Short mmCIF file of C-alpha atoms in Angstrom, two decimals:
data_model
loop_
_atom_site.label_atom_id
_atom_site.label_comp_id
_atom_site.label_asym_id
_atom_site.label_seq_id
_atom_site.Cartn_x
_atom_site.Cartn_y
_atom_site.Cartn_z
CA MET A 1 0.00 0.00 0.00
CA ALA A 2 2.97 2.31 -0.55
CA GLN A 3 3.14 5.12 2.04
CA SER A 4 -0.36 6.44 1.47
CA GLN A 5 -3.54 5.96 3.48
CA VAL A 6 -5.54 5.92 0.27
CA ARG A 7 -5.38 2.92 -2.06
CA THR A 8 -6.09 3.10 -5.79
CA LEU A 9 -8.02 0.27 -7.45
CA GLY A 10 -7.59 0.16 -11.20
CA THR A 11 -10.12 -1.74 -13.31
CA VAL A 12 -8.68 -2.77 -16.66
CA LEU A 13 -11.31 -2.61 -19.41
CA TYR A 14 -11.28 -3.94 -22.96
CA GLU A 15 -13.88 -4.25 -25.71
CA ASN A 16 -16.48 -6.93 -24.91
CA PHE A 17 -15.77 -7.14 -21.21
CA GLU A 18 -18.52 -8.78 -19.14
CA LEU A 19 -20.58 -6.20 -17.24
CA LEU A 20 -21.03 -7.91 -13.89
CA ASP A 21 -17.38 -9.05 -13.80
CA VAL A 22 -16.59 -5.37 -13.39
CA TYR A 23 -19.56 -3.95 -11.57
CA GLY A 24 -20.20 -6.66 -8.98
CA PRO A 25 -16.76 -6.06 -7.43
CA LEU A 26 -16.88 -2.28 -8.02
CA GLU A 27 -20.19 -2.01 -6.14
CA MET A 28 -18.49 -3.57 -3.13
CA PHE A 29 -15.14 -1.79 -3.41
CA GLY A 30 -16.95 1.45 -4.22
CA SER A 31 -18.72 1.23 -0.88
CA ILE A 32 -15.42 1.63 1.00
CA GLY A 33 -15.46 5.39 0.54
CA PRO A 34 -12.55 7.86 0.36
CA GLU A 35 -9.97 5.30 1.52
CA LEU A 36 -10.22 3.59 -1.86
CA ARG A 37 -10.12 5.48 -5.14
CA LEU A 38 -11.60 3.70 -8.18
CA VAL A 39 -10.07 4.36 -11.60
CA THR A 40 -10.83 2.80 -14.96
CA ILE A 41 -8.17 2.03 -17.54
CA ALA A 42 -8.04 0.77 -21.11
CA GLN A 43 -5.42 0.68 -23.84
CA LYS A 44 -6.97 3.94 -25.05
CA ALA A 45 -8.94 6.27 -22.75
CA GLY A 46 -12.63 6.87 -23.56
CA PRO A 47 -15.76 4.72 -23.90
CA VAL A 48 -15.28 0.94 -23.85
CA THR A 49 -18.16 -1.26 -25.00
CA SER A 50 -19.18 -4.28 -22.94
CA THR A 51 -20.35 -7.61 -24.37
CA GLN A 52 -23.87 -6.64 -23.30
CA GLY A 53 -23.74 -3.24 -25.02
CA PRO A 54 -23.46 -0.49 -22.38
CA GLN A 55 -20.28 1.59 -22.49
CA THR A 56 -18.04 2.51 -19.57
CA VAL A 57 -15.63 5.42 -19.75
CA ALA A 58 -11.95 4.50 -19.26
CA HIS A 59 -10.39 7.52 -17.58
CA TYR A 60 -6.80 6.47 -18.20
CA SER A 61 -4.84 4.80 -20.95
CA PHE A 62 -2.05 2.30 -20.34
CA ASP A 63 0.36 5.20 -20.88
CA ASN A 64 -0.97 7.67 -18.29
CA CYS A 65 -2.40 5.27 -15.69
CA PRO A 66 -1.46 6.22 -12.11
CA PRO A 67 0.23 3.73 -9.74
CA LEU A 68 -2.19 0.96 -8.76
CA ASP A 69 -2.42 -0.71 -5.38
CA LEU A 70 -5.18 -3.07 -6.49
CA ILE A 71 -5.98 -4.31 -9.98
CA LEU A 72 -9.29 -5.78 -11.17
CA LEU A 73 -9.36 -7.61 -14.49
CA PRO A 74 -12.72 -8.77 -15.85
CA GLY A 75 -13.44 -11.59 -18.27
CA GLY A 76 -15.94 -11.74 -21.07
CA LEU A 77 -16.10 -12.66 -24.72
CA GLY A 78 -13.41 -10.05 -25.39
CA THR A 79 -10.89 -12.15 -23.46
CA ILE A 80 -10.26 -14.25 -26.54
CA ALA A 81 -9.06 -11.34 -28.68
CA GLU A 82 -7.06 -9.85 -25.81
CA LEU A 83 -5.04 -13.06 -25.42
CA GLU A 84 -3.20 -11.84 -28.53
CA ASN A 85 -2.89 -8.22 -27.35
CA GLU A 86 0.74 -7.83 -26.30
CA ALA A 87 0.12 -4.26 -25.07
CA LEU A 88 -2.43 -5.52 -22.54
CA LEU A 89 -0.30 -8.48 -21.48
CA THR A 90 2.72 -6.21 -20.98
CA PHE A 91 0.63 -3.75 -18.96
CA LEU A 92 -0.62 -6.57 -16.73
CA ARG A 93 2.92 -7.94 -16.26
CA GLN A 94 4.32 -4.54 -15.28
CA ARG A 95 1.48 -3.47 -13.04
CA ALA A 96 0.92 -6.80 -11.29
CA ALA A 97 4.60 -6.75 -10.28
CA ASN A 98 4.01 -3.59 -8.24
CA ALA A 99 0.43 -4.10 -7.03
CA GLU A 100 -0.55 -5.22 -3.56
CA ILE A 101 -3.26 -7.51 -4.96
CA THR A 102 -4.17 -8.36 -8.55
CA MET A 103 -7.66 -9.78 -9.02
CA SER A 104 -9.41 -11.38 -11.95
CA VAL A 105 -13.01 -12.40 -12.48
CA CYS A 106 -14.22 -15.16 -14.81
CA THR A 107 -12.03 -15.63 -17.91
CA GLY A 108 -9.85 -12.72 -16.79
CA SER A 109 -7.53 -15.35 -15.29
CA ALA A 110 -6.83 -16.59 -18.83
CA LEU A 111 -5.22 -13.20 -19.51
CA LEU A 112 -3.21 -13.25 -16.29
CA ALA A 113 -2.04 -16.78 -17.10
CA LYS A 114 -1.11 -15.80 -20.65
CA ALA A 115 0.85 -12.86 -19.25
CA GLY A 116 2.73 -15.41 -17.13
CA VAL A 117 2.06 -13.70 -13.81
CA LEU A 118 0.13 -16.63 -12.33
CA ASP A 119 2.94 -19.13 -12.86
CA GLY A 120 3.66 -20.91 -9.59
CA HIS A 121 0.34 -19.80 -8.13
CA ARG A 122 -3.02 -21.41 -7.48
CA ALA A 123 -5.89 -19.95 -9.51
CA THR A 124 -9.42 -20.58 -10.77
CA SER A 125 -11.63 -19.34 -13.60
CA ASN A 126 -15.07 -19.43 -15.21
CA LYS A 127 -16.61 -22.87 -14.88
CA GLN A 128 -18.22 -23.42 -18.30
CA PHE A 129 -15.08 -22.26 -20.13
CA PHE A 130 -12.48 -23.39 -17.61
CA MET A 131 -10.13 -24.77 -20.27
CA LEU A 132 -9.77 -21.32 -21.82
CA ALA A 133 -7.76 -20.26 -18.78
CA ALA A 134 -6.23 -23.64 -17.98
CA SER A 135 -4.79 -23.98 -21.50
CA GLN A 136 -2.82 -20.72 -21.18
CA SER A 137 -0.22 -22.06 -18.77
CA ASP A 138 0.65 -25.42 -17.26
CA LYS A 139 2.76 -23.71 -14.62
CA VAL A 140 -0.38 -22.53 -12.79
CA GLN A 141 -2.00 -24.83 -10.25
CA TRP A 142 -5.54 -24.64 -11.63
CA ILE A 143 -8.29 -25.33 -9.10
CA ASP A 144 -11.58 -26.06 -10.82
CA LYS A 145 -13.88 -26.34 -7.79
CA ALA A 146 -13.72 -22.95 -6.08
CA ARG A 147 -15.80 -19.79 -5.81
CA TRP A 148 -12.52 -17.92 -5.74
CA VAL A 149 -8.85 -18.62 -4.95
CA GLU A 150 -6.53 -16.32 -2.99
CA ASP A 151 -2.83 -17.03 -3.30
CA GLY A 152 -0.56 -14.28 -2.03
CA LYS A 153 -0.74 -11.25 -4.30
CA PHE A 154 -3.32 -12.86 -6.59
CA ALA A 155 -7.03 -13.51 -6.25
CA THR A 156 -8.94 -15.16 -9.09
CA SER A 157 -12.66 -15.84 -9.08
CA SER A 158 -14.93 -18.23 -10.89
CA GLY A 159 -17.48 -16.90 -13.39
CA VAL A 160 -19.21 -13.51 -13.36
CA SER A 161 -21.15 -13.33 -10.06
CA ALA A 162 -18.33 -15.04 -8.17
CA GLY A 163 -16.36 -11.80 -8.39
CA ILE A 164 -18.71 -10.27 -5.82
CA ASP A 165 -17.83 -12.89 -3.21
CA MET A 166 -14.12 -12.51 -3.97
CA ALA A 167 -14.34 -8.73 -3.65
CA LEU A 168 -15.93 -9.00 -0.22
CA ALA A 169 -13.21 -11.46 0.85
CA ILE A 170 -10.51 -9.03 -0.25
CA ILE A 171 -12.32 -6.18 1.54
CA ALA A 172 -12.38 -8.34 4.67
CA ARG A 173 -8.64 -8.94 4.29
CA LEU A 174 -7.74 -5.28 3.77
CA TYR A 175 -10.37 -3.49 5.87
CA GLY A 176 -11.69 -6.11 8.30
CA LYS A 177 -14.52 -8.60 8.22
CA GLU A 178 -16.99 -6.34 9.99
CA ARG A 179 -16.59 -3.79 7.20
CA ALA A 180 -17.23 -6.42 4.54
CA GLU A 181 -20.31 -7.66 6.37
CA ARG A 182 -21.65 -4.13 6.67
CA ILE A 183 -21.22 -3.56 2.94
CA ALA A 184 -22.93 -6.87 2.12
CA ALA A 185 -25.86 -5.91 4.38
CA GLY A 186 -26.13 -2.44 2.87
CA THR A 187 -26.21 -3.86 -0.64
CA GLU A 188 -28.61 -6.62 0.45
CA TYR A 189 -26.18 -9.21 -0.85
CA GLU A 190 -26.03 -12.75 0.53
CA TRP A 191 -22.26 -13.12 0.71
CA HIS A 192 -20.86 -16.61 0.17
CA GLN A 193 -17.94 -16.50 2.58
CA ASP A 194 -16.68 -20.02 1.85
CA SER A 195 -14.25 -19.87 -1.08
CA THR A 196 -14.77 -23.61 -1.73
CA TRP A 197 -18.56 -23.19 -2.20
CA ASP A 198 -19.10 -23.99 -5.87
CA PRO A 199 -22.42 -25.48 -7.01
CA PHE A 200 -21.48 -24.56 -10.58
CA ILE A 201 -18.70 -27.16 -10.79
CA LYS A 202 -21.33 -29.38 -12.45
CA TYR A 203 -21.07 -27.18 -15.55
CA LEU A 204 -17.29 -27.61 -15.83
CA ASN A 205 -16.23 -27.06 -19.45
CA GLN A 206 -19.81 -27.46 -20.66
CA GLY A 207 -19.90 -24.07 -22.38
CA ASP A 208 -20.40 -23.76 -26.11
CA ALA A 209 -16.92 -24.64 -27.41
CA SER A 210 -17.56 -22.86 -30.71
CA GLN A 211 -17.04 -19.62 -28.78
CA LEU A 212 -13.47 -20.62 -27.90
CA PRO A 213 -10.25 -20.34 -29.93
CA PRO A 214 -8.20 -23.46 -30.79
CA PRO A 215 -6.22 -24.68 -27.76
CA ALA A 216 -2.64 -23.41 -27.49
CA SER A 217 -0.39 -26.18 -28.81
CA ALA A 218 2.33 -26.09 -26.16
CA ASN A 219 0.14 -26.10 -23.07
CA GLY A 220 -2.03 -28.61 -21.31
CA MET B 1 -44.13 -5.60 -26.94
CA ALA B 2 -45.63 -3.61 -29.84
CA GLN B 3 -45.55 -5.51 -33.15
CA SER B 4 -41.85 -6.24 -33.12
CA GLN B 5 -39.98 -9.40 -32.23
CA VAL B 6 -37.25 -7.34 -30.62
CA ARG B 7 -37.84 -5.57 -27.32
CA THR B 8 -35.94 -2.47 -26.21
CA LEU B 9 -34.92 -2.13 -22.57
CA GLY B 10 -34.09 1.43 -21.56
CA THR B 11 -32.03 2.05 -18.45
CA VAL B 12 -32.58 5.54 -17.05
CA LEU B 13 -29.38 6.97 -15.58
CA TYR B 14 -28.79 10.03 -13.41
CA GLU B 15 -25.80 11.42 -11.50
CA ASN B 16 -24.95 9.28 -8.46
CA PHE B 17 -26.84 6.21 -9.52
CA GLU B 18 -25.83 3.00 -7.73
CA LEU B 19 -23.64 0.78 -9.92
CA LEU B 20 -25.04 -2.66 -9.14
CA ASP B 21 -28.65 -1.41 -9.33
CA VAL B 22 -27.97 -0.99 -13.03
CA TYR B 23 -25.45 -3.66 -13.84
CA GLY B 24 -26.86 -6.60 -11.91
CA PRO B 25 -30.06 -6.53 -14.01
CA LEU B 26 -28.21 -5.55 -17.22
CA GLU B 27 -25.89 -8.56 -16.90
CA MET B 28 -28.97 -10.79 -16.87
CA PHE B 29 -31.00 -8.93 -19.50
CA GLY B 30 -27.85 -8.52 -21.61
CA SER B 31 -27.53 -12.30 -21.75
CA ILE B 32 -30.80 -12.59 -23.71
CA GLY B 33 -29.09 -11.70 -26.98
CA PRO B 34 -30.51 -10.04 -30.11
CA GLU B 35 -34.14 -10.37 -28.96
CA LEU B 36 -33.51 -7.65 -26.40
CA ARG B 37 -31.76 -4.39 -27.22
CA LEU B 38 -30.23 -2.48 -24.29
CA VAL B 39 -30.15 1.31 -24.45
CA THR B 40 -29.02 3.85 -21.87
CA ILE B 41 -30.78 7.17 -21.32
CA ALA B 42 -30.24 10.29 -19.23
CA GLN B 43 -31.61 13.81 -19.26
CA LYS B 44 -28.57 14.69 -21.36
CA ALA B 45 -26.69 12.10 -23.45
CA GLY B 46 -23.05 11.43 -22.56
CA PRO B 47 -21.13 10.18 -19.51
CA VAL B 48 -23.10 9.82 -16.27
CA THR B 49 -21.15 9.42 -13.01
CA SER B 50 -22.20 6.74 -10.51
CA THR B 51 -22.10 7.11 -6.73
CA GLN B 52 -19.04 4.86 -6.77
CA GLY B 53 -17.22 6.90 -9.41
CA PRO B 54 -17.19 4.98 -12.71
CA GLN B 55 -19.01 6.64 -15.59
CA THR B 56 -21.50 5.04 -17.96
CA VAL B 57 -22.32 6.56 -21.35
CA ALA B 58 -25.98 7.51 -21.83
CA HIS B 59 -26.63 7.00 -25.53
CA TYR B 60 -29.92 8.89 -25.59
CA SER B 61 -31.37 11.97 -23.95
CA PHE B 62 -34.98 12.21 -22.77
CA ASP B 63 -35.66 14.06 -26.04
CA ASN B 64 -34.37 11.51 -28.56
CA CYS B 65 -34.98 8.27 -26.64
CA PRO B 66 -36.57 5.54 -28.80
CA PRO B 67 -39.79 3.76 -27.73
CA LEU B 68 -39.17 1.53 -24.71
CA ASP B 69 -40.76 -1.84 -24.07
CA LEU B 70 -39.00 -2.26 -20.75
CA ILE B 71 -37.69 0.41 -18.38
CA LEU B 72 -35.08 -0.06 -15.66
CA LEU B 73 -34.68 2.67 -13.06
CA PRO B 74 -31.84 2.38 -10.53
CA GLY B 75 -31.60 3.91 -7.09
CA GLY B 76 -28.60 5.40 -5.35
CA LEU B 77 -27.65 8.54 -3.47
CA GLY B 78 -28.65 10.56 -6.53
CA THR B 79 -32.29 9.57 -5.97
CA ILE B 80 -32.68 12.34 -3.42
CA ALA B 81 -31.82 15.14 -5.85
CA GLU B 82 -33.86 13.54 -8.64
CA LEU B 83 -37.02 13.60 -6.51
CA GLU B 84 -37.07 17.32 -7.36
CA ASN B 85 -36.25 16.85 -11.06
CA GLU B 86 -39.53 17.42 -12.87
CA ALA B 87 -37.94 16.53 -16.25
CA LEU B 88 -37.12 13.05 -14.97
CA LEU B 89 -40.49 12.56 -13.29
CA THR B 90 -42.29 13.64 -16.47
CA PHE B 91 -40.17 11.27 -18.57
CA LEU B 92 -40.98 8.39 -16.22
CA ARG B 93 -44.71 9.22 -16.27
CA GLN B 94 -44.83 9.37 -20.07
CA ARG B 95 -42.70 6.31 -20.72
CA ALA B 96 -44.17 4.07 -18.01
CA ALA B 97 -47.60 4.67 -19.54
CA ASN B 98 -46.47 2.99 -22.77
CA ALA B 99 -44.04 0.38 -21.48
CA GLU B 100 -44.78 -3.31 -21.12
CA ILE B 101 -42.95 -3.45 -17.77
CA THR B 102 -41.34 -0.69 -15.71
CA MET B 103 -38.80 -1.86 -13.17
CA SER B 104 -37.00 -0.12 -10.34
CA VAL B 105 -34.18 -1.25 -8.08
CA CYS B 106 -33.52 -0.01 -4.56
CA THR B 107 -34.55 3.62 -3.99
CA GLY B 108 -35.60 3.89 -7.63
CA SER B 109 -39.13 3.13 -6.44
CA ALA B 110 -39.08 6.47 -4.57
CA LEU B 111 -38.86 8.18 -7.96
CA LEU B 112 -41.63 6.07 -9.46
CA ALA B 113 -43.81 6.83 -6.43
CA LYS B 114 -43.05 10.56 -6.63
CA ALA B 115 -43.97 10.45 -10.32
CA GLY B 116 -47.31 8.96 -9.22
CA VAL B 117 -47.12 5.92 -11.46
CA LEU B 118 -47.15 3.41 -8.58
CA ASP B 119 -50.40 4.71 -7.10
CA GLY B 120 -52.80 1.81 -6.62
CA HIS B 121 -49.99 -0.71 -6.96
CA ARG B 122 -47.99 -2.89 -4.58
CA ALA B 123 -44.29 -2.02 -4.42
CA THR B 124 -41.11 -2.40 -2.35
CA SER B 125 -37.81 -0.58 -1.96
CA ASN B 126 -34.39 -0.55 -0.31
CA LYS B 127 -34.58 -1.91 3.23
CA GLN B 128 -32.31 0.45 5.18
CA PHE B 129 -33.92 3.54 3.62
CA PHE B 130 -37.42 2.17 3.10
CA MET B 131 -39.13 5.36 4.30
CA LEU B 132 -37.51 7.36 1.51
CA ALA B 133 -39.79 5.56 -0.95
CA ALA B 134 -42.74 5.03 1.39
CA SER B 135 -42.94 8.76 2.20
CA GLN B 136 -43.42 9.70 -1.47
CA SER B 137 -46.98 8.39 -1.76
CA ASP B 138 -49.57 6.94 0.56
CA LYS B 139 -51.54 5.62 -2.42
CA VAL B 140 -48.98 2.86 -2.96
CA GLN B 141 -49.35 -0.40 -1.06
CA TRP B 142 -45.82 -0.56 0.31
CA ILE B 143 -44.57 -4.05 1.13
CA ASP B 144 -41.50 -3.97 3.33
CA LYS B 145 -40.65 -7.66 3.49
CA ALA B 146 -39.97 -8.70 -0.10
CA ARG B 147 -36.98 -9.38 -2.33
CA TRP B 148 -39.04 -7.88 -5.13
CA VAL B 149 -42.71 -7.18 -5.91
CA GLU B 150 -44.40 -7.70 -9.28
CA ASP B 151 -47.73 -6.00 -9.78
CA GLY B 152 -48.96 -5.85 -13.33
CA LYS B 153 -46.84 -3.52 -15.39
CA PHE B 154 -44.56 -2.69 -12.46
CA ALA B 155 -41.77 -4.58 -10.75
CA THR B 156 -39.88 -3.02 -7.87
CA SER B 157 -36.99 -4.63 -6.04
CA SER B 158 -35.44 -4.22 -2.66
CA GLY B 159 -31.90 -2.84 -2.32
CA VAL B 160 -29.05 -3.12 -4.82
CA SER B 161 -28.39 -6.88 -5.25
CA ALA B 162 -32.12 -7.66 -5.17
CA GLY B 163 -32.40 -6.25 -8.67
CA ILE B 164 -30.61 -9.32 -10.00
CA ASP B 165 -33.29 -11.66 -8.65
CA MET B 166 -36.05 -9.41 -9.98
CA ALA B 167 -34.42 -9.30 -13.41
CA LEU B 168 -34.30 -13.09 -13.60
CA ALA B 169 -37.96 -13.27 -12.56
CA ILE B 170 -38.92 -10.85 -15.34
CA ILE B 171 -36.80 -12.83 -17.82
CA ALA B 172 -38.66 -15.97 -16.71
CA ARG B 173 -41.98 -14.19 -17.28
CA LEU B 174 -41.06 -12.87 -20.74
CA TYR B 175 -38.78 -15.59 -22.08
CA GLY B 176 -39.52 -18.68 -19.97
CA LYS B 177 -38.07 -20.06 -16.77
CA GLU B 178 -35.64 -22.38 -18.50
CA ARG B 179 -34.04 -19.37 -20.17
CA ALA B 180 -33.69 -17.57 -16.84
CA GLU B 181 -32.15 -20.65 -15.22
CA ARG B 182 -29.67 -21.00 -18.06
CA ILE B 183 -28.60 -17.38 -17.68
CA ALA B 184 -28.21 -17.77 -13.91
CA ALA B 185 -26.06 -20.89 -14.43
CA GLY B 186 -23.93 -19.18 -17.06
CA THR B 187 -23.29 -16.23 -14.79
CA GLU B 188 -22.73 -18.56 -11.81
CA TYR B 189 -25.43 -16.74 -9.90
CA GLU B 190 -27.46 -18.36 -7.15
CA TRP B 191 -30.89 -17.05 -8.07
CA HIS B 192 -33.33 -16.43 -5.22
CA GLN B 193 -36.56 -17.41 -6.94
CA ASP B 194 -38.82 -16.68 -3.98
CA SER B 195 -39.88 -13.04 -4.08
CA THR B 196 -40.74 -13.15 -0.36
CA TRP B 197 -37.19 -14.20 0.64
CA ASP B 198 -35.85 -11.22 2.54
CA PRO B 199 -33.27 -11.74 5.28
CA PHE B 200 -32.52 -8.01 5.13
CA ILE B 201 -35.88 -7.02 6.64
CA LYS B 202 -34.01 -6.89 9.95
CA TYR B 203 -32.32 -3.69 8.75
CA LEU B 204 -35.63 -1.93 7.98
CA ASN B 205 -35.12 1.84 8.16
CA GLN B 206 -31.83 1.40 10.00
CA GLY B 207 -29.80 3.35 7.44
CA ASP B 208 -28.03 6.56 8.35
CA ALA B 209 -30.93 9.04 8.39
CA SER B 210 -28.58 12.00 7.88
CA GLN B 211 -28.34 10.89 4.26
CA LEU B 212 -32.08 11.43 3.75
CA PRO B 213 -34.05 14.60 3.04
CA PRO B 214 -36.77 15.78 5.46
CA PRO B 215 -39.95 13.67 5.10
CA ALA B 216 -42.61 15.05 2.75
CA SER B 217 -45.21 16.73 4.94
CA ALA B 218 -48.37 15.48 3.25
CA ASN B 219 -47.54 11.81 3.07
CA GLY B 220 -47.23 8.93 5.49
#
């Protein structure tokens, strides 16, 4: 957390990000107040279009983004194109090295794995498209049955809604459990506090494979 | 639904709207695909700042907004200022009259009540600030213990996260329950299908009253 009392959470956006991957966690983190500043970032500043249509404004580009204490990386259909975006992967590599905690939701962990920053760590991902992440690196200890996984500086959640539970867990870690519980109550959210709770494991890799790219040849 | 196969869902934004009030439902509605077009509207088109900070682009103004089959109205701290915004209240009155279903999340029902469109209907609202809505009209049958309330053309949800459950219920009504269940599974969301489920009733009117305006004198 550097020397400051105020942390900065940077959400990294890209075309066709999944709405709730971003806004579930940002609802919870945004309830912290002045101790936590939320910024939005994309390769180019300006409106970024989600998979569902609505556009969010990225206030910073990769080039003028301030130092980040926390990073949030969503998934979504756009993940597939971004796996080939070296500018994004480089940004993630550089910023994750200096962040207190780097978080991903859903297929966002595929991008972190492709960037190489999850190597040697435990991580999870979206259930229906788990192989999209798992095929990016065989040096990650992939955990399929998990609502989210925390391993040191990294926290990765399962699909979409799971990011909300992960966000509250990280809030509990950084600001105390009572704070997290108060935020969950205020947002009328039934927080799943057990990171191993995962009723969606039954859908493992049962997503529509036509939406996925060919598997990377060198990885498992 | 007019004569068209494609419905249009308009989300009405205003400064200091609550992020998840909008994006919980839009994640679910946005998963319908081409049968449902999502548009964003504000008094003036362009970026609208949420309570939490991130900005969403409103693609239409009240003046050039297309016909709406479905309306989604969020709550948030901005609700209080909007209660005095006659342009918004007029827009809601005019558009709700022609919409198939008008939905609100959280304190959004205070605005619908102030606009008068909920008179004679059952409705609910945010738990911790329930009186903010209830004090806008005594011609509404306010139901405090409810995750959401459907009454004809209107659906109102309790606070923030409750909008997700309401959205899935409306999807089930319009597109079938199997469709709603598939969307919940794909987004790894544990859908509360019982509209009377409300563990947050214990926080009824226990929010910080200093955040509220003085009660309207003529209403209960």
